Short mmCIF file of C-alpha atoms in Angstrom, two decimals:
data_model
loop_
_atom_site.label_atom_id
_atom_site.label_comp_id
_atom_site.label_asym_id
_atom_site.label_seq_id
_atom_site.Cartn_x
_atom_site.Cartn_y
_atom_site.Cartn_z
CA UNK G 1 7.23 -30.78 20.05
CA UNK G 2 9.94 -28.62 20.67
CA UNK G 3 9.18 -26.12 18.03
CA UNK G 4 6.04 -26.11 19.22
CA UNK G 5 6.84 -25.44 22.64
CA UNK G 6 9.64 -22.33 21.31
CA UNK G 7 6.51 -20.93 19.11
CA UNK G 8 4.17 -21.29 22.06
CA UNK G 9 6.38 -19.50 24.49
CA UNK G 10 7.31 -17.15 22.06
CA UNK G 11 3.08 -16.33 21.78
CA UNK G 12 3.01 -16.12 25.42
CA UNK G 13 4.41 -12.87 25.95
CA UNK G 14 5.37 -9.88 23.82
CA UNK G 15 4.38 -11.51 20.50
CA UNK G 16 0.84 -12.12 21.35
CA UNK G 17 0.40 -8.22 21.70
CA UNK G 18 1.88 -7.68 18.18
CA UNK G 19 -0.20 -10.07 16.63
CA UNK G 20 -3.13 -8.61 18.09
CA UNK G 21 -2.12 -4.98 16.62
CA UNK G 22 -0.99 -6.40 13.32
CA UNK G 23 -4.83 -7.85 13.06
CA UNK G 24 -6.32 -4.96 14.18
CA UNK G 25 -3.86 -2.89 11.76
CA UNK G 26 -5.26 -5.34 8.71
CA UNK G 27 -8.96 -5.15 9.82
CA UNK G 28 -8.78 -1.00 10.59
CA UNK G 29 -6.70 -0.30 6.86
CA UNK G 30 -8.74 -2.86 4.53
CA UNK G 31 -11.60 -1.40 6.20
CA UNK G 32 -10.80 2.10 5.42
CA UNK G 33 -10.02 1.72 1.97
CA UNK G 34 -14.33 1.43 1.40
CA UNK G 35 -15.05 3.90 3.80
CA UNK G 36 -12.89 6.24 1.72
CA UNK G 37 -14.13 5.05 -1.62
CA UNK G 38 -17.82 5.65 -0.21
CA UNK G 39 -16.65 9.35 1.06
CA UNK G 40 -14.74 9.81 -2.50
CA UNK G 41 -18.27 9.01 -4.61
CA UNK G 42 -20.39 10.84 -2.14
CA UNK G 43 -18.62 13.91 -2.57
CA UNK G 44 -17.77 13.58 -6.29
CA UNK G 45 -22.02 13.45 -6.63
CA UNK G 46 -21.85 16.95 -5.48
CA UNK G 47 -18.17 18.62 -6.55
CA UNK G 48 -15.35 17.74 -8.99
CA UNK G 49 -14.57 14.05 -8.12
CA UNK G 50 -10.67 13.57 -6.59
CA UNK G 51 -9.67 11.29 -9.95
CA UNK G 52 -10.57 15.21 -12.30
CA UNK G 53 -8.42 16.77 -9.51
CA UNK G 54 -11.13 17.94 -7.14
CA UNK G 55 -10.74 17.94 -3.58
CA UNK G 56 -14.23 18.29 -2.58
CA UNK G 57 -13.67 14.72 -0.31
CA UNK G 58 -11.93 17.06 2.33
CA UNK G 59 -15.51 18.30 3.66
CA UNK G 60 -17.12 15.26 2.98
CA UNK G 61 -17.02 13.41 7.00
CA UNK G 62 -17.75 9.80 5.29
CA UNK G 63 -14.37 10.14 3.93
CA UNK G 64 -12.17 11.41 7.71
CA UNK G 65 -13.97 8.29 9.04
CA UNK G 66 -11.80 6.09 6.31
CA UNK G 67 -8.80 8.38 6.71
CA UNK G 68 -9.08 8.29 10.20
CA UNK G 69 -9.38 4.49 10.69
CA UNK G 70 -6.62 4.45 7.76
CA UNK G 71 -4.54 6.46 10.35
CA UNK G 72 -5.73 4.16 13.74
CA UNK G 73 -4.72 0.52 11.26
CA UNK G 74 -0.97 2.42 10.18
CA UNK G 75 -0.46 3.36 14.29
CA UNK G 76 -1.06 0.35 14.99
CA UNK G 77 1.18 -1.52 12.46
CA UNK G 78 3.69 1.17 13.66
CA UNK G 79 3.03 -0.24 16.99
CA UNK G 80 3.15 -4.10 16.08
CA UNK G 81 7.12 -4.00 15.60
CA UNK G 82 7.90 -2.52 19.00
CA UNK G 83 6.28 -6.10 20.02
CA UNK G 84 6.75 -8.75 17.61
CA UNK G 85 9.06 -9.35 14.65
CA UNK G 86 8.54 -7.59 11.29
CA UNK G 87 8.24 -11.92 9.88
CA UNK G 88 5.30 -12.30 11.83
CA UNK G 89 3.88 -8.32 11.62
CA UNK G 90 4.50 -7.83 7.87
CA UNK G 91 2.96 -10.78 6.20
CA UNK G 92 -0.26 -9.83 8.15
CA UNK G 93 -0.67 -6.78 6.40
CA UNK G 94 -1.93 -9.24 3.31
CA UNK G 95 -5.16 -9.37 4.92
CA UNK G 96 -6.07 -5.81 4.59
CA UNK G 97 -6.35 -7.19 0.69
CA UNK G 98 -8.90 -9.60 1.69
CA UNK G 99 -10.93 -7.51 3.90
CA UNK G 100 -10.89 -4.62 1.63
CA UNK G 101 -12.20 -7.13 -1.36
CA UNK G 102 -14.91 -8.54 0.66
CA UNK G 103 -16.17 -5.14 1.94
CA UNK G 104 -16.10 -4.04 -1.65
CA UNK G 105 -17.55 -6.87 -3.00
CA UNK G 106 -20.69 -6.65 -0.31
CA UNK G 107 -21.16 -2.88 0.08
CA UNK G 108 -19.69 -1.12 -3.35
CA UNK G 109 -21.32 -4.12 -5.33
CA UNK G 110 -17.71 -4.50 -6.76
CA UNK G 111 -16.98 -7.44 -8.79
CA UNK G 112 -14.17 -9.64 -9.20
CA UNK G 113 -13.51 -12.27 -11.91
CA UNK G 114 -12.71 -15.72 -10.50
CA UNK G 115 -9.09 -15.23 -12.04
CA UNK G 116 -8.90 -12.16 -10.07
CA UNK G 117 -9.42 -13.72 -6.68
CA UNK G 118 -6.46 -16.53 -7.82
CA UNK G 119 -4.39 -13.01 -8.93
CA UNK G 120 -4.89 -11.62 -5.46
CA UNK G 121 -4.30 -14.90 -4.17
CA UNK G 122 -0.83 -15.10 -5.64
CA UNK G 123 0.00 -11.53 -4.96
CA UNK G 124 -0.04 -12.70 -1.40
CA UNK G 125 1.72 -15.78 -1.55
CA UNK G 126 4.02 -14.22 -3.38
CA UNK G 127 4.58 -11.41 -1.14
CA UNK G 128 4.27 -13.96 2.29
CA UNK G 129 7.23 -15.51 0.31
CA UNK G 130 9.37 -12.55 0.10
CA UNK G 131 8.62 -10.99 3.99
CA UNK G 132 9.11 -14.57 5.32
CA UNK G 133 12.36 -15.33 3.85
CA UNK G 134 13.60 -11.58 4.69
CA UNK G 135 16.72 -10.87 7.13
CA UNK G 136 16.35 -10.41 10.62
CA UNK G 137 16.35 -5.91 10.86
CA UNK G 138 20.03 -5.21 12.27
CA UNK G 139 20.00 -3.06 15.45
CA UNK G 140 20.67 0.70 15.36
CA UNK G 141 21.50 2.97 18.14
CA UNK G 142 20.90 6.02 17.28
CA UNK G 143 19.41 7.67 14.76
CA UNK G 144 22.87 9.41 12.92
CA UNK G 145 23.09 5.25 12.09
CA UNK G 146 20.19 5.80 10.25
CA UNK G 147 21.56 8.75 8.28
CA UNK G 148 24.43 7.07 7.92
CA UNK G 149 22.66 4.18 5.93
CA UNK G 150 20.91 6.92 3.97
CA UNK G 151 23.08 8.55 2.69
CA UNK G 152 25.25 6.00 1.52
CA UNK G 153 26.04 6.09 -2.27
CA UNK G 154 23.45 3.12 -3.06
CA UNK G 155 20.84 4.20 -1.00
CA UNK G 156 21.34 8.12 -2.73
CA UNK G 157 21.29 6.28 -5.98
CA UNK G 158 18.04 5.13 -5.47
CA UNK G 159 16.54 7.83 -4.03
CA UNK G 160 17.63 9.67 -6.68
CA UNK G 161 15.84 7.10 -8.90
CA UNK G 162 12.58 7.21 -7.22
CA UNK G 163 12.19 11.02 -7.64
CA UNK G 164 12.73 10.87 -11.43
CA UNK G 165 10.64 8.33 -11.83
CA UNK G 166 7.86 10.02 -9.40
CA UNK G 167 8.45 13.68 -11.31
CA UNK G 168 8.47 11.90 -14.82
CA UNK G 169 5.13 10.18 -13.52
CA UNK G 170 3.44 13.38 -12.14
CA UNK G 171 4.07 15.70 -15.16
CA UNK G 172 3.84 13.57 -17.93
CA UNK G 173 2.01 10.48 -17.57
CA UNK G 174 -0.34 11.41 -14.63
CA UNK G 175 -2.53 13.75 -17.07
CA UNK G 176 -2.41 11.52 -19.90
CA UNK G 177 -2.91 8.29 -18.59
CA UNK G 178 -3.93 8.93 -14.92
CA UNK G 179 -7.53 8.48 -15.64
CA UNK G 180 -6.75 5.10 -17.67
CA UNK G 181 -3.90 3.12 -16.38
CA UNK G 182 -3.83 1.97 -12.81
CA UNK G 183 -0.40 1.43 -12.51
CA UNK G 184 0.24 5.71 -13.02
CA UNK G 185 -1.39 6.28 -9.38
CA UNK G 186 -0.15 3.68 -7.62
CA UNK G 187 2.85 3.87 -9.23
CA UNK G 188 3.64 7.28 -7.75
CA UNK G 189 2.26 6.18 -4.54
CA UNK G 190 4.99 3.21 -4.17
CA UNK G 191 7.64 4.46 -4.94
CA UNK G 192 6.88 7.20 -2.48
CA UNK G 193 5.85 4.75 0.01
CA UNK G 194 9.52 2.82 -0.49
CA UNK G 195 11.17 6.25 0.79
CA UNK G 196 8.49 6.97 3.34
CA UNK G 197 8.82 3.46 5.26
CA UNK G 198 12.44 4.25 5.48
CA UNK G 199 12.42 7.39 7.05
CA UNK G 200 9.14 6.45 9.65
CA UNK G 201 11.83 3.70 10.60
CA UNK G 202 13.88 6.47 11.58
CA UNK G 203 11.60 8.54 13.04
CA UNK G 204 10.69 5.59 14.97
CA UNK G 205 14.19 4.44 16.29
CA UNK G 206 14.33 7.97 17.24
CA UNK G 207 11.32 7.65 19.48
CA UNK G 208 11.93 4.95 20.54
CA UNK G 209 15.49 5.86 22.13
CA UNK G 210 14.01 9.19 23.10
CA UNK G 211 11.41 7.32 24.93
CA UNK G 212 14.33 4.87 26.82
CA UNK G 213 16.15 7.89 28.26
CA UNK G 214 18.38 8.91 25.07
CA UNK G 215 17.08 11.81 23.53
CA UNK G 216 17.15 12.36 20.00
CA UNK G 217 15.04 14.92 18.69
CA UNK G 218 18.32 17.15 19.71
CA UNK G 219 19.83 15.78 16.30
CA UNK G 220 18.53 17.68 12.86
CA UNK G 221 18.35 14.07 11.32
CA UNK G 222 15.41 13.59 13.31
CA UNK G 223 13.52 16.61 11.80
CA UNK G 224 14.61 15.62 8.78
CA UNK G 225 13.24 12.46 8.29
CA UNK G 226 10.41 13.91 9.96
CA UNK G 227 9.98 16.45 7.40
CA UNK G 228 10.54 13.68 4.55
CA UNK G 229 7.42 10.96 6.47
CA UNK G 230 4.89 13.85 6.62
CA UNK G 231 5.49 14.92 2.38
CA UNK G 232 6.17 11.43 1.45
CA UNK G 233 2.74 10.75 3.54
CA UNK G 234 0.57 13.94 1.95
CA UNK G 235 1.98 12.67 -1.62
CA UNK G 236 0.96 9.27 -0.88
CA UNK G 237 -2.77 10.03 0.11
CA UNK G 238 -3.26 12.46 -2.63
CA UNK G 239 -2.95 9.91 -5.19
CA UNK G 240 -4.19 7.10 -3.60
CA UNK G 241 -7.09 8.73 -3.32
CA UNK G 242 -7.50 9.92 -6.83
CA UNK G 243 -6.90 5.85 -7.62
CA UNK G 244 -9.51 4.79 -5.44
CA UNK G 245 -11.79 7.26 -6.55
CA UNK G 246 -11.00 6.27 -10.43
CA UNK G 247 -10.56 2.13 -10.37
CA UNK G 248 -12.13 -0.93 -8.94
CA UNK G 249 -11.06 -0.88 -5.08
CA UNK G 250 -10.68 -4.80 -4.83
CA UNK G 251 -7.95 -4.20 -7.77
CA UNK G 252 -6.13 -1.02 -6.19
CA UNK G 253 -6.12 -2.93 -2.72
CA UNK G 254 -3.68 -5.55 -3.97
CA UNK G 255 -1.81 -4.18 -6.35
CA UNK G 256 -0.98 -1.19 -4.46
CA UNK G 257 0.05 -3.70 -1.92
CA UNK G 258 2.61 -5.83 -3.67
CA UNK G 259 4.01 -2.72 -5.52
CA UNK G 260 4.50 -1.06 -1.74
CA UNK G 261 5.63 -3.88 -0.37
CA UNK G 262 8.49 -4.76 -3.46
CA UNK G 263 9.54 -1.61 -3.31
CA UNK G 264 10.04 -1.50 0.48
CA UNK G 265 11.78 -4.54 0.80
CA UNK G 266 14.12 -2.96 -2.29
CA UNK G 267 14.55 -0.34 -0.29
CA UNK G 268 14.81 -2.04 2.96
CA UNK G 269 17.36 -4.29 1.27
CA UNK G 270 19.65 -1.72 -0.52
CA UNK G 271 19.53 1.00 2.66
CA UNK G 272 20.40 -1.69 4.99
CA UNK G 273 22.34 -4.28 3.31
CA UNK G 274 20.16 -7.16 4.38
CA UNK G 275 21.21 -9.77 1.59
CA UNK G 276 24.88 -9.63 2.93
CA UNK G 277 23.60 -11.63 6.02
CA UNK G 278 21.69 -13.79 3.73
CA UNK G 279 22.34 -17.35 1.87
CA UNK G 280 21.74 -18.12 -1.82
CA UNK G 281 18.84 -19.91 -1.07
CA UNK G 282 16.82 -17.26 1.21
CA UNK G 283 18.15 -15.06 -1.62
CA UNK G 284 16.18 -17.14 -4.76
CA UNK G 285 13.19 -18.17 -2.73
CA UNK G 286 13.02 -14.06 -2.44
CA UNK G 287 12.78 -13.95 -6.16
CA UNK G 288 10.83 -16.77 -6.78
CA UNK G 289 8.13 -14.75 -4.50
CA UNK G 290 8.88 -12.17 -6.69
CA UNK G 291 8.42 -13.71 -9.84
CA UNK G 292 4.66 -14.75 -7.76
CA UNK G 293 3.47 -11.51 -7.49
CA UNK G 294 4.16 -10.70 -11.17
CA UNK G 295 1.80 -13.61 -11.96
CA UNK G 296 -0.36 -12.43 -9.75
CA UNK G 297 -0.62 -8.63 -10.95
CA UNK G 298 -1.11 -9.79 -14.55
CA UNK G 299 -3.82 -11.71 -14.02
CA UNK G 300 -5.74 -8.99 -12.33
CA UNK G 301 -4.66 -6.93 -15.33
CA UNK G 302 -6.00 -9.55 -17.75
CA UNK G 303 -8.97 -9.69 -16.10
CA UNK G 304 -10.41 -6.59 -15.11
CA UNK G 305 -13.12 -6.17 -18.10
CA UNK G 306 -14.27 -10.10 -17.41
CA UNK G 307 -16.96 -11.12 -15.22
CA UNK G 308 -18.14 -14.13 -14.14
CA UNK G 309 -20.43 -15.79 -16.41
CA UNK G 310 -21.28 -12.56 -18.02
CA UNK G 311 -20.97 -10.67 -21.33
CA UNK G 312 -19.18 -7.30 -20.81
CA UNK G 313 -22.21 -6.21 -22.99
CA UNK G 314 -24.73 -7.26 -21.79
CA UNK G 315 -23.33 -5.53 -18.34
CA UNK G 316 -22.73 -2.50 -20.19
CA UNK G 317 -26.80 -2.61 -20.58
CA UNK G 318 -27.57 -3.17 -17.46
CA UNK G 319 -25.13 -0.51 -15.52
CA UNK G 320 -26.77 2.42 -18.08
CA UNK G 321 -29.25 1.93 -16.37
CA UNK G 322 -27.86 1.71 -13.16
CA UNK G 323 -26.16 4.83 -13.73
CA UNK G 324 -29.81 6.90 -14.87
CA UNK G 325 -31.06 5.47 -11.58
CA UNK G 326 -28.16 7.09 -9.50
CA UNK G 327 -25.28 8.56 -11.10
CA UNK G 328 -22.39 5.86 -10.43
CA UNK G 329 -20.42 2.92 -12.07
CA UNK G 330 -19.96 0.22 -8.94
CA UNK G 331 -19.97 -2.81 -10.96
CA UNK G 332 -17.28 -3.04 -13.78
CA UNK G 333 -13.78 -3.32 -12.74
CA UNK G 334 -11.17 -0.55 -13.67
CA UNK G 335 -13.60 1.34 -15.63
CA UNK G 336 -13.98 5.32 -14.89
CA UNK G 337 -17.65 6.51 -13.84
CA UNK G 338 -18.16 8.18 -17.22
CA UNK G 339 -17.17 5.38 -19.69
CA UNK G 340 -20.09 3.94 -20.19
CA UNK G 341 -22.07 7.13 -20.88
CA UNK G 342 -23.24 8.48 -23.99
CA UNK G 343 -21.88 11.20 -25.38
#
C-alpha cells in the first residue's frame, strides 16, 4: 500500500503531464512513420524514389504532414523530461513500434510473420529492460558541464568512432548494399542519432537555464551543440527516409528503435559515467536486455521473406499482379519495389 500510495502521489502532479506527452510523443512519431512512407511512394510514382537518391518527397505535402507530426511526437518527447523521469518517458517511446506496425499493417497492407511480431516483441522487452534498470541522469548546471563531459577522452574516443564508422558506411557500403541490407540505413542513422541525443541534451539544459534566469546562449558551447543537433538531425532524416522508402516499415520501426536506443544509452553511459553509480546487478540485468534485443532483431531478420501460411511464391504471383494494377510492392517484407519485376 505504501508503494502504491508513493506511485499515486507521484502521478498526481508533474508526472501525470509527462506521461501524457510521452503518449502523445509515441502516438504522433509511430504515426508519422506511414504518413511518410505514403508521401515517399506517392512521390516516387512520379520522380526518382528517395531509396535511388531522389528527393522528389520534398514537394510532395503527404510527406510534411509525416515530417511534421514526426517533428510535433520528438517536441513533445523533448518536453516529457522537463516533467517526468527519463524511466518512465523513455520506455514509452516502445509504443511508437506498435503503432507504426499496426498502421502499416492496416493502411500499407504490410505484413508481418508471426515470428516477427514475437521479434518486435522482444526488441521491446529487451529495450524496457535496459531504460528501466538505467541510472538516475546526474544534474548539470550549466552547459560548459556538458562540454566538459564531451570532450572527455572516452567520450572523444567514441565520437571519433561513430564518424568512421558513419563515413565508412556512406561511401562504401551505402551504394553497394544500401538498396539490400537494412542495417546500412539505419545503421548510419543510429549512430548519428547516439551523438545527436547528446548534444539536444545540451541544447536543452541550456534552455532550460536560459529560461530560469541564467542565460546561456552567451557561451559558444551552446551554438555548438546547436550546430552539431541540426546536421546530426538533417543526416538522420535523409536516410531514414531513403530506409523507409526501400524496406518494410513495420521492420525499420523497430529495429531502428533498438539500434537508437543501444546506442544512446552507450553514449549516455560513456559521456556521463552512469555505471559508476550503478551495482553489478543493475549492470547485468542491462546486458541481459541487451542480449533481448539481439534475439529480437534476428528474428525479424530471419523472417522477413516468410509469411503467414503462405508460399513466398505463390505471393510472388499474386503481387505481379498487384504491381501491373498500380505500380507498388506493399506486401512482402524487406523487398525493394522492383524485385519482383521482370526484366
Amino acid at each position: 500500500m505504501a508503494a502504491v500510495r508513493r506511485w499515486s502521489e507521484g502521478m498526481a502532479s508533474d508526472n501525470v503531464k509527462g506521461l501524457v506527452l510521452a503518449l502523445s510523443s509515441s502516438l504522433f512519431i509511430g504515426a508519422s512513420f506511414i504518413v511518410k512512407k505514403k508521401g515517399l511512394k506517392k512521390a516516387g510514382a512520379s520522380g526518382i524514389r528517395a531509396g535511388s537518391g531522389g528527393y522528389s518527397y520534398l514537394f510532395e505535402p503527404l510527406w510534411w504532414v509525416g515530417m511534421i507530426a514526426m517533428v510535433v511526437g520528438e517536441i513533445a518527447n523533448f518536453a516529457a523530461y522537463a516533467f517526468a523521469p527519463a524511466i518512465l518517458v523513455t520506455p514509452l517511446g516502445a509504443l511508437s513500434i506498435i503503432i507504426s506496425a499496426a498502421l502499416a499493417h492496416i493502411i500499407l497492407r504490410e505484413k508481418l510473420h508471426t515470428f516477427g511480431i514475437l521479434g518486435c516483441v522482444l526488441c521491446v522487452v529487451g529495450s524496457t529492460a535496459i531504460v528501466l534498470h538505467a541510472p538516475p541522469e546526474r544534474q548539470i548546471e550549466s552547459v560548459t558541464e556538458v562540454w566538459d563531459l564531451a570532450t572527455e577522452p572516452g567520450f572523444l574516443f567514441y565520437a571519433l568512432l561513430v564518424l568512421t564508422a558513419v563515413f565508412i558506411l556512406i561511401f562504401h557500403f551505402v551504394p553497394q548494399y544500401g538498396q539490400s541490407h537494412i542495417m546500412v540505413y539505419i545503421g548510419v542513422c543510429s549512430l548519428v542519432g547516439s551523438i545527436s541525443v547528446m548534444s539536444v541534451k545540451a541544447l536543452g539544459i541550456a534552455l532550460k537555464l536560459t529560461f530560469s534566469g541564467m542565460n546561456q546562449l552567451v557561451y559558444p558551447q551552446t551554438w555548438a551543440f546547436t550546430l552539431v543537433v541540426v546536421t546530426c538531425v538533417v543526416t538522420q532524416m535523409n536516410y531514414l527516409n531513403k530506409a523507409l522508402d526501400t524496406f518494410n516499415t513495420a521492420v525499420v520501426s523497430p529495429i531502428y528503435y533498438v539500434m537508437f536506443t543501444t546506442l544512446t544509452i552507450l553514449a549516455s553511459v560513456i559521456m556521463f559515467k552512469d555505471w559508476d553509480r550503478q551495482n553489478p546487478t543493475q549492470i547485468i540485468t542491462e546486458m541481459c536486455g541487451f542480449v533481448t534485443i539481439l534475439s529480437g532483431t534476428f528474428l525479424l531478420h530471419k523472417t522477413k521473406d516468410m509469411v503467414d501460411g503462405t508460399s513466398l511464391t505463390s505471393l510472388s504471383m499474386r503481387q505481379l499482379k498487384h504491381e501491373e494494377e498500380d505500380g507498388f510492392d506493399e506486401s512482402i517484407p524487406l523487398k525493394r519495389q522492383d524485385s519482383l519485376r521482370i526484366p
